[in-house]
Short mmCIF file of C-alpha atoms in Angstrom, two decimals:
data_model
loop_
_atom_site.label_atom_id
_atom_site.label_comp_id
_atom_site.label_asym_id
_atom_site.label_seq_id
_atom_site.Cartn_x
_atom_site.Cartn_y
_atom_site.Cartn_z
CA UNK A 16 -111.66 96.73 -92.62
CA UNK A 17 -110.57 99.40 -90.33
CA UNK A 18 -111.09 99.09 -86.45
CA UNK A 19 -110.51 102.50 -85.71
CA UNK A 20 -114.15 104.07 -84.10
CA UNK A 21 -113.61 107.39 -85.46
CA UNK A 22 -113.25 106.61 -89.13
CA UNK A 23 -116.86 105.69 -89.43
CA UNK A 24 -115.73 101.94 -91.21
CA UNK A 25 -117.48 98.41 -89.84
CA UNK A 26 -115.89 97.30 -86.83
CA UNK A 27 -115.33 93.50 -86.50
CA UNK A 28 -117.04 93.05 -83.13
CA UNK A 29 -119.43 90.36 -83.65
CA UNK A 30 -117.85 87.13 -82.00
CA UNK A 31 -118.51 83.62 -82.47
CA UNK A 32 -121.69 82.85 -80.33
CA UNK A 33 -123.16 86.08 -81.64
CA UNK A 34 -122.73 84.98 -85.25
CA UNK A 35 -124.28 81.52 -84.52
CA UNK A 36 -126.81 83.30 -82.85
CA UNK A 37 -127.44 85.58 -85.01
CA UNK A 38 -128.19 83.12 -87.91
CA UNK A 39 -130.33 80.75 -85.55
CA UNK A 40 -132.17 83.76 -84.69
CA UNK A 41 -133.29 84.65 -88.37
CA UNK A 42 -134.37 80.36 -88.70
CA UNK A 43 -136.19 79.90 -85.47
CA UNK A 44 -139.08 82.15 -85.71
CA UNK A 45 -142.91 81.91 -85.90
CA UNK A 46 -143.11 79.00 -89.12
CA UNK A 47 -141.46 76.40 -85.93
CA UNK A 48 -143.95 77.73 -83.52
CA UNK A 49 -146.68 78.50 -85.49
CA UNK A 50 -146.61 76.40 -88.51
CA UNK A 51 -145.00 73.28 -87.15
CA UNK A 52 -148.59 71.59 -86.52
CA UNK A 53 -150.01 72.48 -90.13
CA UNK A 54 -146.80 71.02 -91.69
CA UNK A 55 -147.37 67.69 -89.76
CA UNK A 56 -151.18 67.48 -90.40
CA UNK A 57 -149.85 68.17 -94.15
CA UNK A 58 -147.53 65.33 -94.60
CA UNK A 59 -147.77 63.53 -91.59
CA UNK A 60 -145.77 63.02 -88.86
CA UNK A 61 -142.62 60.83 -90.95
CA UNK A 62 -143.05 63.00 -94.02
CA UNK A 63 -142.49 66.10 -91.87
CA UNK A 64 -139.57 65.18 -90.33
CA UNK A 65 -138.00 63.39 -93.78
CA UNK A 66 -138.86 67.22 -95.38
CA UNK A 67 -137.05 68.77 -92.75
CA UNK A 68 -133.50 66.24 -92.84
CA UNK A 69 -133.55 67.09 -96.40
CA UNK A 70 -134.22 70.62 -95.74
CA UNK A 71 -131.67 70.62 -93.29
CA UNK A 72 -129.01 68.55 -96.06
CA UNK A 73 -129.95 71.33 -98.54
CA UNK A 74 -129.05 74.36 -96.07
CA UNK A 75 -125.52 72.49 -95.02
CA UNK A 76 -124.36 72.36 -98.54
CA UNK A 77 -125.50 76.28 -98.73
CA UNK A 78 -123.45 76.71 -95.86
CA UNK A 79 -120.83 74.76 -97.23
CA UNK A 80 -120.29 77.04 -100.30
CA UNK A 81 -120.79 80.28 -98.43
CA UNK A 82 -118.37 79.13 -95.90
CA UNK A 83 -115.47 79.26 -98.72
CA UNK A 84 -116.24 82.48 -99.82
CA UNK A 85 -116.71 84.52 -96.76
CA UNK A 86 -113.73 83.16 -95.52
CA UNK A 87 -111.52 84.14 -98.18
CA UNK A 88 -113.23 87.49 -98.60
CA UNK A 89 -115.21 88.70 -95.58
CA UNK A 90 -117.33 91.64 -96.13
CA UNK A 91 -120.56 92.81 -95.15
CA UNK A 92 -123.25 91.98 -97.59
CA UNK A 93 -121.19 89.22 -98.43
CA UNK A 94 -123.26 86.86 -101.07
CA UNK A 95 -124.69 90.00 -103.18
CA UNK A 96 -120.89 90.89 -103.77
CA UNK A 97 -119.89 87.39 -104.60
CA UNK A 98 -122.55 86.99 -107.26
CA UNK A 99 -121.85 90.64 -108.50
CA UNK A 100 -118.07 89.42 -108.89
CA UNK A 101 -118.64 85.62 -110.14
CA UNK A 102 -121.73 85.57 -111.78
CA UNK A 103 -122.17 88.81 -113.38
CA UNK A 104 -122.69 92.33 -111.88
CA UNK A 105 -126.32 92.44 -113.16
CA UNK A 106 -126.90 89.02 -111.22
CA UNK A 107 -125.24 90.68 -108.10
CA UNK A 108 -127.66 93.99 -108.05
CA UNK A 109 -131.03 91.77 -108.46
CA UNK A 110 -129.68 89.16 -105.09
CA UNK A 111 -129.49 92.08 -103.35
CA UNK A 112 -133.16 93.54 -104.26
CA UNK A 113 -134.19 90.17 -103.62
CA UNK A 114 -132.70 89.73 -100.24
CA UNK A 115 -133.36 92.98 -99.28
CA UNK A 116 -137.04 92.77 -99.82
CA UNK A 117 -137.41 89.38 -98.16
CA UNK A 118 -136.36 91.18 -95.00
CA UNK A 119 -138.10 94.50 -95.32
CA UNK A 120 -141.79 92.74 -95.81
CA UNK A 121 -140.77 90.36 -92.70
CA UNK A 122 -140.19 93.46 -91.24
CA UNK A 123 -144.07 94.21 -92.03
CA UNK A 124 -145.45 91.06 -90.81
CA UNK A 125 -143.79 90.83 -87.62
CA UNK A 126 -144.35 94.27 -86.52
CA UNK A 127 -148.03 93.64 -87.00
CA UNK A 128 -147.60 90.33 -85.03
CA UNK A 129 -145.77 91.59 -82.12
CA UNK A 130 -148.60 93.90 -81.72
CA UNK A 131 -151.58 91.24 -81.69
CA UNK A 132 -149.74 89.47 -79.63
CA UNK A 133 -149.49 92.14 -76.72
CA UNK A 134 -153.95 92.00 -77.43
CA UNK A 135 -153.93 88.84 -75.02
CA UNK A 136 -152.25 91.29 -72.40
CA UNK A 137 -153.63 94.17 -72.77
CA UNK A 138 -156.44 93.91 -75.23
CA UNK A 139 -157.45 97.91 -74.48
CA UNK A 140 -154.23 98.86 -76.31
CA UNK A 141 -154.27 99.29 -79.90
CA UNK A 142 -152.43 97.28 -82.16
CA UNK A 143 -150.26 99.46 -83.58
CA UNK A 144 -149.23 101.52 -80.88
CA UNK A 145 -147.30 98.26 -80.07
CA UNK A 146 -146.30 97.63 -83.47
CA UNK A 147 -144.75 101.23 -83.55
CA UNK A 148 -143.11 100.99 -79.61
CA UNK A 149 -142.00 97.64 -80.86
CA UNK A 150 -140.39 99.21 -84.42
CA UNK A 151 -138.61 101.83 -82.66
CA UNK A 152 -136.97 99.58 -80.11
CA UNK A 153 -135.65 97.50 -82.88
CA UNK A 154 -134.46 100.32 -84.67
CA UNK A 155 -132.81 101.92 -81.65
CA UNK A 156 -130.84 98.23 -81.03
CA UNK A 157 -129.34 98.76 -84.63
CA UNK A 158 -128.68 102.01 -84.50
CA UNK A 159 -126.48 102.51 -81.26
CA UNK A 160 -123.71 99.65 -82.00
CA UNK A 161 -122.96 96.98 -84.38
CA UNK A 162 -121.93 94.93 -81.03
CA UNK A 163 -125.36 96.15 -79.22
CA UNK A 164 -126.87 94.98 -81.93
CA UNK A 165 -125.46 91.19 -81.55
CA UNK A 166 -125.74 91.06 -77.89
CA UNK A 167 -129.82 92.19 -77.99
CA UNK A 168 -129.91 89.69 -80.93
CA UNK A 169 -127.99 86.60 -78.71
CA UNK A 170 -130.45 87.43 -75.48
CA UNK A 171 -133.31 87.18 -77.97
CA UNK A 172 -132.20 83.93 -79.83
CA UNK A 173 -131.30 82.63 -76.04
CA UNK A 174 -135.00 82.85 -75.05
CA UNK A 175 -136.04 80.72 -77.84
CA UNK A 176 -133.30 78.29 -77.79
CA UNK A 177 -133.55 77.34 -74.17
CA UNK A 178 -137.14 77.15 -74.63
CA UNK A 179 -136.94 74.51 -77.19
CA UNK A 180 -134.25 72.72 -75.08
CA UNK A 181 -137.03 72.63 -72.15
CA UNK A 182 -139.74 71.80 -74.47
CA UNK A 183 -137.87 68.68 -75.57
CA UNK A 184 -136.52 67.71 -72.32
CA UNK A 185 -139.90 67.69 -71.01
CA UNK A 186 -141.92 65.79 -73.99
CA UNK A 187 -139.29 63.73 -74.26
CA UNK A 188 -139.95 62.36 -70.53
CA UNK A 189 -144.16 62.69 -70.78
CA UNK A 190 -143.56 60.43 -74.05
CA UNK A 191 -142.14 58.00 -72.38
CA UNK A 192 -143.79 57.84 -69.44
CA UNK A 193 -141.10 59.34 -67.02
CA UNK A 194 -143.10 62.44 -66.13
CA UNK A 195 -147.26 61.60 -66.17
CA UNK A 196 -149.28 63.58 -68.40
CA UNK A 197 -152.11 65.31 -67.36
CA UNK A 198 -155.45 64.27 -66.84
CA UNK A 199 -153.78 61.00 -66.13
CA UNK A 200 -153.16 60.49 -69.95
CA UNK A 201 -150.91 57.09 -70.65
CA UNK A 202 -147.84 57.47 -72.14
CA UNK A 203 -147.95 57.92 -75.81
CA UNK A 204 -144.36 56.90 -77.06
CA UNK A 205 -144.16 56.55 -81.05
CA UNK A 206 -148.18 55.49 -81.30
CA UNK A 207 -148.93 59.16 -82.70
CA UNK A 208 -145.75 58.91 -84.99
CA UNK A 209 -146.66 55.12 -86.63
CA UNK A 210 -150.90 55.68 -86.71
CA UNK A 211 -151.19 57.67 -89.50
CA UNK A 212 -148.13 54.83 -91.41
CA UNK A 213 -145.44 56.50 -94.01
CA UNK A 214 -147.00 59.00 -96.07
CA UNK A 215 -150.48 59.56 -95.19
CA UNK A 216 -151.29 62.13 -97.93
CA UNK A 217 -149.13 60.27 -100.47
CA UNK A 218 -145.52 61.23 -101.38
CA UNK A 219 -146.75 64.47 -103.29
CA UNK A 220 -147.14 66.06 -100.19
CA UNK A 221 -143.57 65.61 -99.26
CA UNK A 222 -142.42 67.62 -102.19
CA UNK A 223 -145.66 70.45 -100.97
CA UNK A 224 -143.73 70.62 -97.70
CA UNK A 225 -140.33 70.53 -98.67
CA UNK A 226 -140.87 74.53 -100.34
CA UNK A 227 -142.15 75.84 -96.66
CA UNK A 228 -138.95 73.92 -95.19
CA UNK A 229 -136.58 75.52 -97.15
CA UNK A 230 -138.63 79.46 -96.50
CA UNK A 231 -138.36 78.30 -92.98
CA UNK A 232 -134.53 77.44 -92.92
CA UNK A 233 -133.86 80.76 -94.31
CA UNK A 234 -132.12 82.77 -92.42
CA UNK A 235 -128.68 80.96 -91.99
CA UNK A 236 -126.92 82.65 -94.47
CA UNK A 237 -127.08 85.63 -92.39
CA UNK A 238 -123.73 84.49 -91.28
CA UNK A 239 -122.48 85.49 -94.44
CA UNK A 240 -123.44 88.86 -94.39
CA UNK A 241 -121.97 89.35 -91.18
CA UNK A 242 -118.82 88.36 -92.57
CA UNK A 243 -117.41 91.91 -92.58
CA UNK A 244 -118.25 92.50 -88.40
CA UNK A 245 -116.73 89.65 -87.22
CA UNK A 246 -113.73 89.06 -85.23
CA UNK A 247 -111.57 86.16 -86.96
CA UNK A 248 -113.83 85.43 -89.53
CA UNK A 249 -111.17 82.33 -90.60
CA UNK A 250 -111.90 80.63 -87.34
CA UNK A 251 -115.66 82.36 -86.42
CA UNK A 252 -117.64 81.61 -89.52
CA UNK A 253 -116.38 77.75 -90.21
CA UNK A 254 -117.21 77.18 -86.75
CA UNK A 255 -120.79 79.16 -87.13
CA UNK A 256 -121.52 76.92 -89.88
CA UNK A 257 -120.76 73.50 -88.58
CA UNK A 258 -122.76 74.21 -85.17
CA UNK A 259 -125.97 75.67 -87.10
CA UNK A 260 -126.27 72.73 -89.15
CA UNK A 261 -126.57 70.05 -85.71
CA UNK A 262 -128.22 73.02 -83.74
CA UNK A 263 -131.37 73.27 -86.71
CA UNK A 264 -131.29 69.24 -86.86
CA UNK A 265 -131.81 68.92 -82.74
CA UNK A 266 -134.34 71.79 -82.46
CA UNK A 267 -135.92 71.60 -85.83
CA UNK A 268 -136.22 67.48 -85.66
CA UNK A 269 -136.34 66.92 -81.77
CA UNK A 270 -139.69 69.88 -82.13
CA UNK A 271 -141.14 67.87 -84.69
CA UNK A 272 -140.62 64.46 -83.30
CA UNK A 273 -141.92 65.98 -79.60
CA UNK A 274 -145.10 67.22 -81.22
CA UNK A 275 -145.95 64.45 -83.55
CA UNK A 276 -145.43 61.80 -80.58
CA UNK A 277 -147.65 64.45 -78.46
CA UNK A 278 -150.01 65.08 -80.57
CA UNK A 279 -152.54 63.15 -83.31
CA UNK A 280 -152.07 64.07 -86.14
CA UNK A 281 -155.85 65.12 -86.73
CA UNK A 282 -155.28 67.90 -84.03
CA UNK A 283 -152.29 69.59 -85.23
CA UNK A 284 -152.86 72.01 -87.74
CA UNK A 285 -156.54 72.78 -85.68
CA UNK A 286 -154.16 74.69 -83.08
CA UNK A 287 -153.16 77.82 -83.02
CA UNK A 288 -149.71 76.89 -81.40
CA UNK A 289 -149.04 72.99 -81.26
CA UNK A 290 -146.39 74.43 -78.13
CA UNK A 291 -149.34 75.55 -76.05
CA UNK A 292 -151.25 72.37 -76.15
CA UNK A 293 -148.32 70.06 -75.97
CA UNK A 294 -147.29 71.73 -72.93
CA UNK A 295 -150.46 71.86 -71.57
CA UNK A 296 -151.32 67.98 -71.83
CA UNK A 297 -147.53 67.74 -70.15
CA UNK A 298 -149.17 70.02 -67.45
CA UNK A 299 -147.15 73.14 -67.62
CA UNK A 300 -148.69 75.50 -65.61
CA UNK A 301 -149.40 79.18 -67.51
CA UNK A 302 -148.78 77.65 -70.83
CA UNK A 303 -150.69 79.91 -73.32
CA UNK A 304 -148.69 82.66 -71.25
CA UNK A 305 -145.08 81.17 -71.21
CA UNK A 306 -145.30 80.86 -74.79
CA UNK A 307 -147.15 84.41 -76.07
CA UNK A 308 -144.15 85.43 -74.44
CA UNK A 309 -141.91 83.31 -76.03
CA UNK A 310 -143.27 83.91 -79.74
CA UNK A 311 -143.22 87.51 -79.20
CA UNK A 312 -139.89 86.99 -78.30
CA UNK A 313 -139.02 85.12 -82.04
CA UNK A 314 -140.52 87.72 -83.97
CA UNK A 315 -138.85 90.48 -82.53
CA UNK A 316 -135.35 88.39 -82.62
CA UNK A 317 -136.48 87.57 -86.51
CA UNK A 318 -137.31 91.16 -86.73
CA UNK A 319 -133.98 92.28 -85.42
CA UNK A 320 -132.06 90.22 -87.50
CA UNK A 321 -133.96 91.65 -90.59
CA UNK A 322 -133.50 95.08 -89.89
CA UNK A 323 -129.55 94.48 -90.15
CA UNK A 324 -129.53 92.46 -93.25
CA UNK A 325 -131.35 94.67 -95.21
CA UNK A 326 -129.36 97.85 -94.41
CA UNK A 327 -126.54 95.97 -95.07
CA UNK A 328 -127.97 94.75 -98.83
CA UNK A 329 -128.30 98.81 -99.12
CA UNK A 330 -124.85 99.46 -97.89
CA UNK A 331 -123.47 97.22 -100.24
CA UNK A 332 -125.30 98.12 -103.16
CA UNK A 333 -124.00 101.86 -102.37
CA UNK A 334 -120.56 100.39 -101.60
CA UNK A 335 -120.57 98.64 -105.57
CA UNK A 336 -121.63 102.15 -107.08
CA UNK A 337 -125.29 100.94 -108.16
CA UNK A 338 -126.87 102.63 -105.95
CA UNK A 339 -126.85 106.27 -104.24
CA UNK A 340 -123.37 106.60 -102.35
CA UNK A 341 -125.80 108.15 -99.86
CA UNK A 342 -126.76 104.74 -98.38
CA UNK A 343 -123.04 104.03 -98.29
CA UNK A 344 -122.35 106.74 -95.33
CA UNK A 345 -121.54 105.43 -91.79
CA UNK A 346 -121.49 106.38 -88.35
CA UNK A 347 -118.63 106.98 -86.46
CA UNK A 348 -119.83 103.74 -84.64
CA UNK A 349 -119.69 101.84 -87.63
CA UNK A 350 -123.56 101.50 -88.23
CA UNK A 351 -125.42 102.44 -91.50
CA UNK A 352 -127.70 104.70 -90.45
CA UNK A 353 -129.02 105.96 -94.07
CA UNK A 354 -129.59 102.93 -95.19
CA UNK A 355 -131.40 101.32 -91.72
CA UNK A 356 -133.32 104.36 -92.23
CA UNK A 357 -134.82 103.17 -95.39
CA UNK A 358 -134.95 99.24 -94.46
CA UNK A 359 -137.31 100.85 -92.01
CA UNK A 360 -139.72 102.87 -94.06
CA UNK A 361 -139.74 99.86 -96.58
CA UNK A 362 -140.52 97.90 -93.45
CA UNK A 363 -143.31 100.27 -92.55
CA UNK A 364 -145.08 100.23 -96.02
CA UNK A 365 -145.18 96.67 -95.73
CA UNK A 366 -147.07 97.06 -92.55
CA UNK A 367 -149.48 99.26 -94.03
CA UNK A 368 -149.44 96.70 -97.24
CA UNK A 369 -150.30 94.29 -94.85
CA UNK A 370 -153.16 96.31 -93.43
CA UNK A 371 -154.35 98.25 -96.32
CA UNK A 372 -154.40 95.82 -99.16
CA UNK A 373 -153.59 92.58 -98.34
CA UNK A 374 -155.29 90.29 -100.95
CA UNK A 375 -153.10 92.08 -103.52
CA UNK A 376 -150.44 94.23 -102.71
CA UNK A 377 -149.03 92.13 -99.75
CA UNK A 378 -149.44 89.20 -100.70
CA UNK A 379 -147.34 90.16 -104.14
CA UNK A 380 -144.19 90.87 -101.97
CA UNK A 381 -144.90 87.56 -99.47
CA UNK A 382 -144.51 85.44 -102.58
CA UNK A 383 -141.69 87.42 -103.98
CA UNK A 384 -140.18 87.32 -100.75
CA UNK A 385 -140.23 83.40 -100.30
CA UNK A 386 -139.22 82.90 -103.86
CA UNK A 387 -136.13 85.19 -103.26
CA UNK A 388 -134.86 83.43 -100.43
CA UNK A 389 -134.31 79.89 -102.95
CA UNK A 390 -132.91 82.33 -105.35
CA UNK A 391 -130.21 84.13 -103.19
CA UNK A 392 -129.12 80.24 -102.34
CA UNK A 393 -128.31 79.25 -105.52
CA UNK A 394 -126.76 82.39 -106.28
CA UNK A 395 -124.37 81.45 -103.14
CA UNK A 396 -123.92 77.98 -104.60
CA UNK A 397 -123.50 79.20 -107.99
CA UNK A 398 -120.74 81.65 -107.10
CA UNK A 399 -118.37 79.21 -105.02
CA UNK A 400 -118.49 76.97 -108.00
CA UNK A 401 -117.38 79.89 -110.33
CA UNK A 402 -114.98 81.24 -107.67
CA UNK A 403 -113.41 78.35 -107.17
CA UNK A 404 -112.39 77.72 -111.05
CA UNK A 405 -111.29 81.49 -111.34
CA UNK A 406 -108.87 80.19 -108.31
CA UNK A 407 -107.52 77.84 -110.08
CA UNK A 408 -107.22 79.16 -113.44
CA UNK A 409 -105.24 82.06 -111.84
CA UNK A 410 -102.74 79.67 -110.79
CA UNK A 411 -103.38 79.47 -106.78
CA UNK A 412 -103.09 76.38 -105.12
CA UNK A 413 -106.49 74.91 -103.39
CA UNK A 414 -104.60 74.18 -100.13
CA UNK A 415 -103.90 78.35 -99.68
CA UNK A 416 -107.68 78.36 -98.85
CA UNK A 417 -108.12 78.31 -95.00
CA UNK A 418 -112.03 77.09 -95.47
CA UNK A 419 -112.85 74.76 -98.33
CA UNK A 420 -115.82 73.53 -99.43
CA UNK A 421 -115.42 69.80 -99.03
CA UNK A 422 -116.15 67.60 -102.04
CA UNK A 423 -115.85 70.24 -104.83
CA UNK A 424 -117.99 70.41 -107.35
CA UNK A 425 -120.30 67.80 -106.05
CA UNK A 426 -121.55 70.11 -103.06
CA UNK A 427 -121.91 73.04 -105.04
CA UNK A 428 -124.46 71.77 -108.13
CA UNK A 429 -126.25 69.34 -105.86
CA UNK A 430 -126.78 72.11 -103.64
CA UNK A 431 -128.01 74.12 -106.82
CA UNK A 432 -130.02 71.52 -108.44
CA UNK A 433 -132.22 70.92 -104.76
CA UNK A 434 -133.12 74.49 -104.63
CA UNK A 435 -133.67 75.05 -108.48
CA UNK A 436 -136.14 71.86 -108.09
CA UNK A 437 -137.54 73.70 -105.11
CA UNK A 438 -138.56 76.51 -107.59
CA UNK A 439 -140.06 73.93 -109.83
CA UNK A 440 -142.15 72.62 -107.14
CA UNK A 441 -143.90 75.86 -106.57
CA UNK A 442 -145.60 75.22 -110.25
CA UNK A 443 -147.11 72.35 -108.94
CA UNK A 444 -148.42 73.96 -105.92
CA UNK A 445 -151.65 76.01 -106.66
CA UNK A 446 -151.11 77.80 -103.11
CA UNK A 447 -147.70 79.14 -103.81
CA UNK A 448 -147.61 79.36 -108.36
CA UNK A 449 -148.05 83.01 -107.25
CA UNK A 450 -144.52 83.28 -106.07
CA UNK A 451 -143.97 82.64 -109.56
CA UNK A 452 -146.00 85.13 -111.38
CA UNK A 453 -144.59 87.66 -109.00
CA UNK A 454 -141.19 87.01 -108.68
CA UNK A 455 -139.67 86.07 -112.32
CA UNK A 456 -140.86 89.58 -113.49
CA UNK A 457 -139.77 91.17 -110.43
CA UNK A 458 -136.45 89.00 -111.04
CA UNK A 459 -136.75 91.05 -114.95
CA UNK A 460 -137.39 94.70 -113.42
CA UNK A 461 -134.15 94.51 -111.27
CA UNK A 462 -131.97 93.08 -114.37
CA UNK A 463 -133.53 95.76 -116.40
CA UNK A 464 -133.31 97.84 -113.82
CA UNK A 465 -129.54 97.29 -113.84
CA UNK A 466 -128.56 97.72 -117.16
CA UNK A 467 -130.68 101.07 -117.61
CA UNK A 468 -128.79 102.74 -114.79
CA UNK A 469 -125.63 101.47 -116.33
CA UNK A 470 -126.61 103.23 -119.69
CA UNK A 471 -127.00 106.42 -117.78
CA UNK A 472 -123.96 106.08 -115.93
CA UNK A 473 -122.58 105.64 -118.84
CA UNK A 474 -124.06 108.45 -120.82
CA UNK A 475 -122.89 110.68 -117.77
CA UNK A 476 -119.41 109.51 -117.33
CA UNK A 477 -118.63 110.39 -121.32
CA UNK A 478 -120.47 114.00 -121.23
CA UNK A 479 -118.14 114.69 -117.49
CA UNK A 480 -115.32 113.59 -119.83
CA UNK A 481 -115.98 115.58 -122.64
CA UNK A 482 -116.84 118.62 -120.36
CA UNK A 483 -113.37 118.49 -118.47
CA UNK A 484 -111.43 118.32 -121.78
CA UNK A 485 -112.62 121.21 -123.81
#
């Protein structure tokens, strides 16, 4: 990668605490503050937080696998190109649809959240008039700056982070009695967690929760496609890694742990937000307030983050010849501005999905969407394990590697075989078999996809040959 500004290449300018921010931004959005409560009332308060050490097991070994790869060969886009190279080329061109739509209809969703948020402000004030003001401000932090970009996204991610850091702090003390609750509540310490016992709604509902774990972990391997912007990636993304794994376990456990000791289970999944009335029984004054603000504040990091990963699936897929070299151009700053273009119209005719039709259209893509983020995992495990016998059939010696995944090949297929049984588990989930229906055939269309524009490609190349030669 060249550095030089006026070339119009990526510039490595994402650092360290931007990359780990960057991938704890895309995790720590509205399913932790939103969802968290319907998740406990689901499994129960032991079941929940079992689901999410496993989930958080599952994501490591990810990590772990990606971690060897975009160390060895950083580039933007990262895991699309790995597959492309490992797996097959066909396998490579349908990650990249996959992940790229995954962000774009996120980019839907939280454009229309933002704005219903901003109601309990200013209720006058139409909804999308925010979504749009809210849209072009995230489009304007991608488009300046690759390094603009990471510092808006590490302010954003900052705001949630610290407020998870209070919110534990404080439950922790109200739970044990160290700070009084209000209304002159006693102390609950693990009553809330033991009164429902192990698995309330039987074990099955483990295996229910454990699919919405992994669709909320996702996000992490966002440090993979910023592989290509980052300075030292040799030293930047190991470290990324290893801190996002005992980052998701403190916020994603210590939340859960907080809220089920805070709150009976009966009550969770009735609240909108189990933050608001946790922190209100703790007596924080302007609550509901403190934490519109703060979910507002997740969506539009999550949003952020989207916007950059899918112009940088388009990039890529321009950058590998599939696609329209088009996409491929960039700025003198070293930003994609073609294909951020189109990440945001596909993000805008999700909105209107959303709003327009969705019983049918939208809630197609959702599924597809949470389907493909399972997928693009096992792709990532899937590739280090073929990358790393290539390695050594070529001859190179395993200790050349600056990052390797530890305990080769166990951490690989385990990895695989937890997220493949992931995508099992959706059959037996009436809620989400429509992931299924949508995405396998949407999983056909891009491999047939593939090979037709191959054929064409083809076709062309041999009449451009036989036209220069007569």
């Amino acid at each position: 990668m060249n550095n030089n500004k006026d070339t119009g290449h990526f510039q490595r300018k994402m650092q360290a605490r931007h990359v780990i921010m960057l991938s704890l931004g895309g995790v720590i959005g509205t399913g932790l503050f939103l969802s968290s409560g319907y998740t406990i009332q689901q499994a129960g308060p032991i079941g929940t937080i079992l689901s999410y050490l496993i989930g958080a097991i599952v994501v490591y070994l990810v990590m772990l696998c990606l971690g060897e790869l975009s160390v060895h060969m950083p580039e933007t886009g990262a895991f699309h190109s790995y597959a492309a190279k490992y797996i097959g080329p066909a396998t490579g061109y349908t990650v990249a649809w996959l992940y790229w739509l995954t962000w774009t209809v996120a980019l839907g969703s939280e454009f229309t959240a933002a704005g219903l948020l901003m109601q309990r402000w200013f209720p006058s004030v139409n909804v999308w008039i925010w979504s749009a003001l809210f849209a072009l401000m995230i489009f304007l932090f991608n488009a300046l700056t690759v390094k603009f970009f990471a510092e808006s996204e590490f302010w954003f991610s900052a705001v949630k982070v610290i407020t998870i850091v209070v919110f534990i702090i404080l439950g922790g003390a109200a739970m044990f009695g160290i700070i009084p609750m209000a209304d002159s509540e006693p102390a609950p310490f693990l009553s809330n967690i033991t009164a429902s016992g192990w698995f309330p709604n039987g074990a099955t509902a483990i295996l229910m929760t454990m699919l919405a774990v992994n669709f909320a972990f996702s996000g992490t391997e966002l440090i993979g496609i910023a592989a290509g912007e980052t300075e030292n990636p040799e030293k930047t993304i190991p470290k990324a890694i290893h801190t996002t794994l005992w980052r998701l376990i403190i916020f994603f456990i210590g939340t859960i742990v907080i809220l089920s000791a805070l709150l009976p289970m009966s009550d969770a999944s009735v609240l909108e937000s189990p933050f608001v009335a946790v922190m209100e029984r703790v007596g924080v004054p302007y609550a509901a307030d403190i934490m519109n603000f703060v979910i507002l504040t997740a969506i539009l990091s999550a949003a952020n983050s989207g916007l950059y990963a899918s112009s940088r699936m388009l990039w890529s897929l321009a950058d590998k010849k599939t696609i329209s070299p088009w996409f491929a151009k960039l700025t003198k700053r070293g930003v994609p501005l073609n294909a951020l273009l189109i990440s945001m119209v596909g993000g805008g005719l999700a909105l209107l999905s959303s709003i327009i039709a969705p019983g049918t259209v939208y809630i197609t893509l959702v599924s597809i969407s949470g389907l493909a983020v399972v997928a693009v995992w096992m792709s990532i495990s899937a590739s280090q394990y073929m990358f790393r016998r290539q390695y050594i059939r070529e001859g190179h010696a395993i200790k050349d590697l600056v990052y390797r995944t530890p305990l080769y090949p166990a951490v690989p297929i385990i990895s695989f075989i937890l997220c493949l049984a992931s995508c099992i588990g959706i059959a037996f989930d009436p809620t989400q078999r429509i992931a299924l229906y949508c995405g396998v055939p949407f999983i056909a269309v891009c491999y047939a996809a593939y090979y037709l524009t191959e054929r064409v490609n083809k076709k062309r190349g041999q009449v451009h040959d036989a036209s220069t030669t007569d």
